[in-house]
Amino acid sequence: MALEKQSPCKVNFLLNLLGKRPDGFHELETLMHLVPICDRLTFDRKGTGIQLTCSDPTLPVDSKNLVYRAADLFLKNAGITDGVQMHLEKIVPTAAGLGGGSGDAAVTLLALKELFGEPLPTEKLSELAASLGSDIPFFLQNKPAIGVGRGEKITSLEPFPCLLGKSIIIVHPGFGISTPWAYQQMNNFPEAQNGKSGRAEKLAALLTKGDLASASKEFYNSLEAPALKKYPLLVLFQEFFREQGAITTLMSGSGSATFAIIDSQAQAEKILEKFKVQFGEKMWLAAVPLMHN
Ligand code: C5P
């Protein structure tokens, strides 16, 4: 029987770059939160080799797809030669800073572990996840988390009670931003490239304490510096959400998705309607409760 899995996306409440490393990556601290907007995947032990199909014909289904790469890495490391068939129903926009592809890859590792009777220990799965991409280990767990190093060293946090009942609006403007481009541009923004550490812990502490008013001022993303300069539309989104009374608004990850945290689902839906009047109907938009009970 095929195994069915949902793969949620994430937003970065904070992404603070702490300087460039000798290996070309950036040292950073990030606070990530899951968002229940999900891709859907199915996995089956069938056929020979790895076969991937995808609802989005513009996405590759070979080794350029992170789902394929995750399956290949898992099977090789577990010494499994059986065939696997996978299907990816893509809902989360790509090149958006929402970790869509990273989440899919993590879910693939977890699903194959389940499908083949746990042939690899959890630590090995984290190691494989980190080798596939900096954001992927976050999606092996299901809580808010702080990531350090490249973002791959994860400490899970308890859910923040002050976010219960709050909703999140996410808008994708229709163009993506490439992650390598965003990071390369940081050489032109030395102050944002070389932040001081401690901000993720500070924001997490305020959210844990339930001080949402103070926390809302601490949301921050170093990667906004080049993105907002090149795409002023993203600044207009943030101005709009602030005018509409958003608790906070920020670009997620390397963009281009922008999110806003709103007091209630009813208010978020009203703001969505106003957004469409202001910016047109064509963009990808979603408003969902940030947490489940
Ligand atoms: O790890 P991931 O595949 O997501 O990284 C994509 C690109 O983003 C890297 O090749 C690198 O250029 C940049 N990056 C970085 N520092 C990080 C994470 C990513 O410079 N901590």
GROMACS .gro file of C-alpha atoms and ligand atoms in nm:
model
  314
    1MET     CA    1   0.000   0.000   0.000
    2ALA     CA    2   0.121   0.351  -0.081
    3LEU     CA    3   0.228   0.571   0.207
    4GLU     CA    4   0.075   0.921   0.202
    5LYS     CA    5   0.246   1.217   0.369
    6GLN     CA    6   0.183   1.589   0.409
    7SER     CA    7   0.481   1.820   0.391
    8PRO     CA    8   0.428   2.159   0.562
    9CYS     CA    9   0.629   2.470   0.478
   10LYS     CA   10   0.803   2.718   0.709
   11VAL     CA   11   0.867   3.083   0.763
   12ASN     CA   12   1.171   3.237   0.929
   13PHE     CA   13   1.067   3.460   1.218
   14LEU     CA   14   1.432   3.557   1.228
   15LEU     CA   15   1.731   3.496   1.000
   16ASN     CA   16   2.044   3.671   1.122
   17LEU     CA   17   2.366   3.628   0.926
   18LEU     CA   18   2.677   3.619   1.143
   19GLY     CA   19   2.946   3.639   0.874
   20LYS     CA   20   3.082   3.449   0.576
   21ARG     CA   21   3.264   3.122   0.641
   22PRO     CA   22   3.578   2.992   0.467
   23ASP     CA   23   3.362   2.725   0.293
   24GLY     CA   24   3.154   2.999   0.124
   25PHE     CA   25   2.844   2.943   0.336
   26HIS     CA   26   2.723   3.193   0.593
   27GLU     CA   27   2.720   3.133   0.964
   28LEU     CA   28   2.372   3.223   1.083
   29GLU     CA   29   2.109   3.196   1.352
   30THR     CA   30   1.749   3.145   1.256
   31LEU     CA   31   1.414   3.091   1.427
   32MET     CA   32   1.183   2.885   1.209
   33HIS     CA   33   0.814   2.808   1.245
   34LEU     CA   34   0.610   2.552   1.053
   35VAL     CA   35   0.310   2.671   0.851
   36PRO     CA   36   0.031   2.421   0.777
   37ILE     CA   37   0.028   2.478   0.401
   38CYS     CA   38   0.137   2.141   0.270
   39ASP     CA   39   0.266   1.961  -0.037
   40ARG     CA   40   0.137   1.604  -0.058
   41LEU     CA   41   0.357   1.307  -0.133
   42THR     CA   42   0.296   0.935  -0.187
   43PHE     CA   43   0.556   0.662  -0.163
   44ASP     CA   44   0.535   0.301  -0.279
   45ARG     CA   45   0.777   0.006  -0.297
   46LYS     CA   46   0.729  -0.075  -0.664
   47GLY     CA   47   0.908  -0.117  -0.996
   48THR     CA   48   1.281  -0.072  -1.032
   49GLY     CA   49   1.498   0.226  -0.950
   50ILE     CA   50   1.359   0.564  -0.840
   51GLN     CA   51   1.054   0.698  -1.021
   52LEU     CA   52   0.916   1.041  -0.943
   53THR     CA   53   0.611   1.212  -1.089
   54CYS     CA   54   0.499   1.565  -1.006
   55SER     CA   55   0.178   1.764  -1.047
   56ASP     CA   56   0.383   2.065  -1.162
   57PRO     CA   57   0.519   1.998  -1.512
   58THR     CA   58   0.774   2.280  -1.477
   59LEU     CA   59   0.961   2.096  -1.201
   60PRO     CA   60   1.230   1.837  -1.279
   61VAL     CA   61   1.162   1.476  -1.179
   62ASP     CA   62   1.522   1.356  -1.203
   63SER     CA   63   1.824   1.413  -0.977
   64LYS     CA   64   1.765   1.789  -1.000
   65ASN     CA   65   1.463   1.740  -0.773
   66LEU     CA   66   1.542   1.728  -0.399
   67VAL     CA   67   1.285   1.449  -0.348
   68TYR     CA   68   1.469   1.231  -0.600
   69ARG     CA   69   1.805   1.320  -0.443
   70ALA     CA   70   1.680   1.243  -0.091
   71ALA     CA   71   1.546   0.902  -0.203
   72ASP     CA   72   1.868   0.820  -0.387
   73LEU     CA   73   2.082   0.914  -0.086
   74PHE     CA   74   1.862   0.721   0.154
   75LEU     CA   75   1.854   0.402  -0.054
   76LYS     CA   76   2.230   0.408  -0.117
   77ASN     CA   77   2.308   0.461   0.251
   78ALA     CA   78   2.066   0.189   0.359
   79GLY     CA   79   2.201  -0.050   0.093
   80ILE     CA   80   1.853  -0.095  -0.056
   81THR     CA   81   1.819  -0.187  -0.424
   82ASP     CA   82   1.436  -0.219  -0.439
   83GLY     CA   83   1.237   0.018  -0.658
   84VAL     CA   84   1.050   0.320  -0.520
   85GLN     CA   85   0.766   0.512  -0.684
   86MET     CA   86   0.691   0.860  -0.558
   87HIS     CA   87   0.442   1.129  -0.649
   88LEU     CA   88   0.466   1.494  -0.546
   89GLU     CA   89   0.155   1.711  -0.543
   90LYS     CA   90   0.302   2.061  -0.533
   91ILE     CA   91   0.106   2.324  -0.340
   92VAL     CA   92   0.380   2.538  -0.182
   93PRO     CA   93   0.537   2.789  -0.426
   94THR     CA   94   0.900   2.727  -0.522
   95ALA     CA   95   1.197   2.967  -0.483
   96ALA     CA   96   0.986   3.141  -0.222
   97GLY     CA   97   1.188   3.109   0.100
   98LEU     CA   98   0.918   2.880   0.240
   99GLY     CA   99   1.132   2.565   0.242
  100GLY     CA  100   0.892   2.378   0.013
  101GLY     CA  101   1.158   2.163  -0.153
  102SER     CA  102   1.346   2.118   0.175
  103GLY     CA  103   1.032   1.994   0.350
  104ASP     CA  104   0.960   1.751   0.066
  105ALA     CA  105   1.313   1.612   0.093
  106ALA     CA  106   1.283   1.566   0.471
  107VAL     CA  107   0.945   1.394   0.437
  108THR     CA  108   1.098   1.164   0.175
  109LEU     CA  109   1.371   1.058   0.419
  110LEU     CA  110   1.113   0.996   0.694
  111ALA     CA  111   0.873   0.811   0.464
  112LEU     CA  112   1.138   0.579   0.322
  113LYS     CA  113   1.259   0.507   0.674
  114GLU     CA  114   0.903   0.399   0.758
  115LEU     CA  115   0.849   0.212   0.430
  116PHE     CA  116   1.166   0.004   0.461
  117GLY     CA  117   1.138  -0.078   0.832
  118GLU     CA  118   1.372   0.181   0.985
  119PRO     CA  119   1.701   0.072   0.827
  120LEU     CA  120   1.885   0.392   0.929
  121PRO     CA  121   1.913   0.550   1.277
  122THR     CA  122   1.774   0.900   1.342
  123GLU     CA  123   2.125   1.058   1.366
  124LYS     CA  124   2.209   0.922   1.022
  125LEU     CA  125   1.890   1.073   0.882
  126SER     CA  126   1.988   1.417   1.023
  127GLU     CA  127   2.332   1.381   0.867
  128LEU     CA  128   2.184   1.293   0.525
  129ALA     CA  129   1.935   1.580   0.557
  130ALA     CA  130   2.212   1.833   0.632
  131SER     CA  131   2.415   1.711   0.334
  132LEU     CA  132   2.114   1.770   0.105
  133GLY     CA  133   2.051   2.131   0.219
  134SER     CA  134   2.083   2.366   0.515
  135ASP     CA  135   1.706   2.388   0.584
  136ILE     CA  136   1.627   2.018   0.561
  137PRO     CA  137   1.708   1.898   0.919
  138PHE     CA  138   1.447   2.146   1.053
  139PHE     CA  139   1.175   1.950   0.872
  140LEU     CA  140   1.272   1.620   1.036
  141GLN     CA  141   1.107   1.750   1.353
  142ASN     CA  142   0.769   1.920   1.398
  143LYS     CA  143   0.820   2.211   1.637
  144PRO     CA  144   0.944   2.568   1.617
  145ALA     CA  145   1.323   2.554   1.624
  146ILE     CA  146   1.640   2.757   1.635
  147GLY     CA  147   1.895   2.668   1.367
  148VAL     CA  148   2.264   2.762   1.386
  149GLY     CA  149   2.575   2.684   1.181
  150ARG     CA  150   2.452   2.690   0.820
  151GLY     CA  151   2.104   2.658   0.971
  152GLU     CA  152   2.131   2.279   0.988
  153LYS     CA  153   2.206   2.247   1.363
  154ILE     CA  154   1.858   2.239   1.509
  155THR     CA  155   1.730   2.290   1.864
  156SER     CA  156   1.355   2.221   1.892
  157LEU     CA  157   1.145   2.458   2.103
  158GLU     CA  158   0.805   2.411   2.260
  159PRO     CA  159   0.517   2.571   2.063
  160PHE     CA  160   0.459   2.937   2.154
  161PRO     CA  161   0.121   2.967   2.334
  162CYS     CA  162   0.087   3.337   2.241
  163LEU     CA  163   0.055   3.237   1.873
  164LEU     CA  164  -0.244   3.013   1.937
  165GLY     CA  165  -0.544   3.163   1.751
  166LYS     CA  166  -0.322   3.387   1.538
  167SER     CA  167  -0.318   3.353   1.161
  168ILE     CA  168  -0.053   3.397   0.898
  169ILE     CA  169  -0.094   3.550   0.554
  170ILE     CA  170   0.163   3.454   0.294
  171VAL     CA  171   0.195   3.622  -0.044
  172HIS     CA  172   0.413   3.507  -0.332
  173PRO     CA  173   0.446   3.783  -0.592
  174GLY     CA  174   0.484   3.548  -0.892
  175PHE     CA  175   0.861   3.576  -0.922
  176GLY     CA  176   1.106   3.369  -0.719
  177ILE     CA  177   1.441   3.468  -0.568
  178SER     CA  178   1.728   3.222  -0.600
  179THR     CA  179   1.889   3.140  -0.266
  180PRO     CA  180   2.250   3.150  -0.400
  181TRP     CA  181   2.175   3.493  -0.556
  182ALA     CA  182   2.043   3.631  -0.226
  183TYR     CA  183   2.346   3.510  -0.031
  184GLN     CA  184   2.594   3.633  -0.295
  185GLN     CA  185   2.444   3.981  -0.280
  186MET     CA  186   2.520   4.001   0.091
  187ASN     CA  187   2.881   4.102   0.011
  188ASN     CA  188   2.730   4.444  -0.078
  189PHE     CA  189   2.562   4.471   0.264
  190PRO     CA  190   2.845   4.414   0.516
  191GLU     CA  191   2.643   4.528   0.817
  192ALA     CA  192   2.361   4.282   0.744
  193GLN     CA  193   2.614   4.012   0.652
  194ASN     CA  194   2.793   4.036   0.986
  195GLY     CA  195   2.520   4.052   1.249
  196LYS     CA  196   2.567   3.997   1.624
  197SER     CA  197   2.444   3.667   1.763
  198GLY     CA  198   2.177   3.633   2.034
  199ARG     CA  199   1.876   3.764   1.844
  200ALA     CA  200   1.714   3.424   1.783
  201GLU     CA  201   1.737   3.335   2.153
  202LYS     CA  202   1.595   3.676   2.247
  203LEU     CA  203   1.296   3.641   2.012
  204ALA     CA  204   1.232   3.283   2.125
  205ALA     CA  205   1.240   3.394   2.491
  206LEU     CA  206   0.986   3.673   2.430
  207LEU     CA  207   0.753   3.437   2.241
  208THR     CA  208   0.787   3.173   2.513
  209LYS     CA  209   0.705   3.436   2.778
  210GLY     CA  210   0.400   3.538   2.575
  211ASP     CA  211   0.513   3.898   2.522
  212LEU     CA  212   0.395   3.923   2.162
  213ALA     CA  213   0.407   4.306   2.163
  214SER     CA  214   0.781   4.308   2.237
  215ALA     CA  215   0.846   3.999   2.022
  216SER     CA  216   0.684   4.159   1.717
  217LYS     CA  217   0.964   4.419   1.706
  218GLU     CA  218   1.236   4.151   1.703
  219PHE     CA  219   1.140   3.970   1.380
  220TYR     CA  220   1.432   4.024   1.142
  221ASN     CA  221   1.580   3.892   0.819
  222SER     CA  222   1.930   3.994   0.699
  223LEU     CA  223   1.847   3.867   0.348
  224GLU     CA  224   1.584   4.139   0.306
  225ALA     CA  225   1.862   4.391   0.238
  226PRO     CA  226   1.929   4.288  -0.126
  227ALA     CA  227   1.578   4.156  -0.195
  228LEU     CA  228   1.387   4.471  -0.094
  229LYS     CA  229   1.634   4.686  -0.290
  230LYS     CA  230   1.587   4.486  -0.610
  231TYR     CA  231   1.211   4.429  -0.566
  232PRO     CA  232   1.044   4.740  -0.412
  233LEU     CA  233   0.707   4.563  -0.451
  234LEU     CA  234   0.803   4.359  -0.144
  235VAL     CA  235   0.835   4.685   0.055
  236LEU     CA  236   0.484   4.785  -0.057
  237PHE     CA  237   0.348   4.450   0.067
  238GLN     CA  238   0.498   4.512   0.411
  239GLU     CA  239   0.367   4.870   0.424
  240PHE     CA  240   0.021   4.742   0.332
  241PHE     CA  241   0.022   4.471   0.600
  242ARG     CA  242   0.141   4.719   0.865
  243GLU     CA  243  -0.136   4.963   0.769
  244GLN     CA  244  -0.385   4.677   0.805
  245GLY     CA  245  -0.274   4.619   1.165
  246ALA     CA  246  -0.051   4.313   1.119
  247ILE     CA  247   0.131   4.210   1.437
  248THR     CA  248   0.444   4.178   1.227
  249THR     CA  249   0.546   4.135   0.862
  250LEU     CA  250   0.869   4.009   0.705
  251MET     CA  251   1.015   3.837   0.401
  252SER     CA  252   1.072   3.466   0.466
  253GLY     CA  253   1.415   3.308   0.410
  254SER     CA  254   1.575   3.423   0.086
  255GLY     CA  255   1.232   3.533  -0.045
  256SER     CA  256   1.032   3.621  -0.236
  257ALA     CA  257   0.741   3.515  -0.011
  258THR     CA  258   0.631   3.779   0.240
  259PHE     CA  259   0.433   3.691   0.548
  260ALA     CA  260   0.223   3.880   0.801
  261ILE     CA  261   0.101   3.758   1.138
  262ILE     CA  262  -0.258   3.863   1.203
  263ASP     CA  263  -0.471   3.860   1.518
  264SER     CA  264  -0.739   3.620   1.392
  265GLN     CA  265  -0.836   3.413   1.089
  266ALA     CA  266  -1.142   3.635   1.029
  267GLN     CA  267  -0.923   3.946   1.018
  268ALA     CA  268  -0.668   3.771   0.795
  269GLU     CA  269  -0.939   3.682   0.542
  270LYS     CA  270  -1.064   4.043   0.535
  271ILE     CA  271  -0.708   4.166   0.476
  272LEU     CA  272  -0.666   3.914   0.192
  273GLU     CA  273  -0.968   4.061   0.015
  274LYS     CA  274  -0.827   4.415   0.052
  275PHE     CA  275  -0.490   4.288  -0.070
  276LYS     CA  276  -0.650   4.163  -0.392
  277VAL     CA  277  -0.814   4.502  -0.451
  278GLN     CA  278  -0.482   4.680  -0.397
  279PHE     CA  279  -0.240   4.445  -0.578
  280GLY     CA  280  -0.461   4.243  -0.817
  281GLU     CA  281  -0.593   3.888  -0.815
  282LYS     CA  282  -0.303   3.712  -0.984
  283MET     CA  283  -0.063   3.647  -0.696
  284TRP     CA  284  -0.041   3.331  -0.487
  285LEU     CA  285  -0.202   3.412  -0.153
  286ALA     CA  286  -0.291   3.209   0.154
  287ALA     CA  287  -0.423   3.279   0.504
  288VAL     CA  288  -0.416   2.995   0.758
  289PRO     CA  289  -0.412   2.955   1.138
  290LEU     CA  290  -0.049   2.949   1.247
  291MET     CA  291  -0.099   2.663   1.491
  292HIS     CA  292  -0.333   2.374   1.549
  293ASN     CA  293  -0.476   2.301   1.893
  294C5P     O1  294   2.215   2.468   0.186
  294C5P     P1  295   2.137   2.519   0.071
  294C5P     O2  296   2.138   2.426  -0.046
  294C5P     O3  297   2.001   2.566   0.106
  294C5P     O4  298   2.215   2.647   0.022
  294C5P     C1  299   2.194   2.709  -0.103
  294C5P     C2  300   2.296   2.820  -0.120
  294C5P     O5  301   2.270   2.927  -0.028
  294C5P     C3  302   2.439   2.778  -0.089
  294C5P     O6  303   2.502   2.728  -0.204
  294C5P     C4  304   2.504   2.907  -0.043
  294C5P     O7  305   2.539   2.986  -0.154
  294C5P     C5  306   2.391   2.980   0.025
  294C5P     N1  307   2.391   2.962   0.173
  294C5P     C6  308   2.483   3.032   0.250
  294C5P     N2  309   2.482   3.014   0.386
  294C5P     C7  310   2.393   2.935   0.446
  294C5P     C8  311   2.297   2.865   0.369
  294C5P     C9  312   2.299   2.882   0.233
  294C5P     O8  313   2.566   3.106   0.198
  294C5P     N3  314   2.396   2.924   0.579
   0.00000   0.00000   0.00000
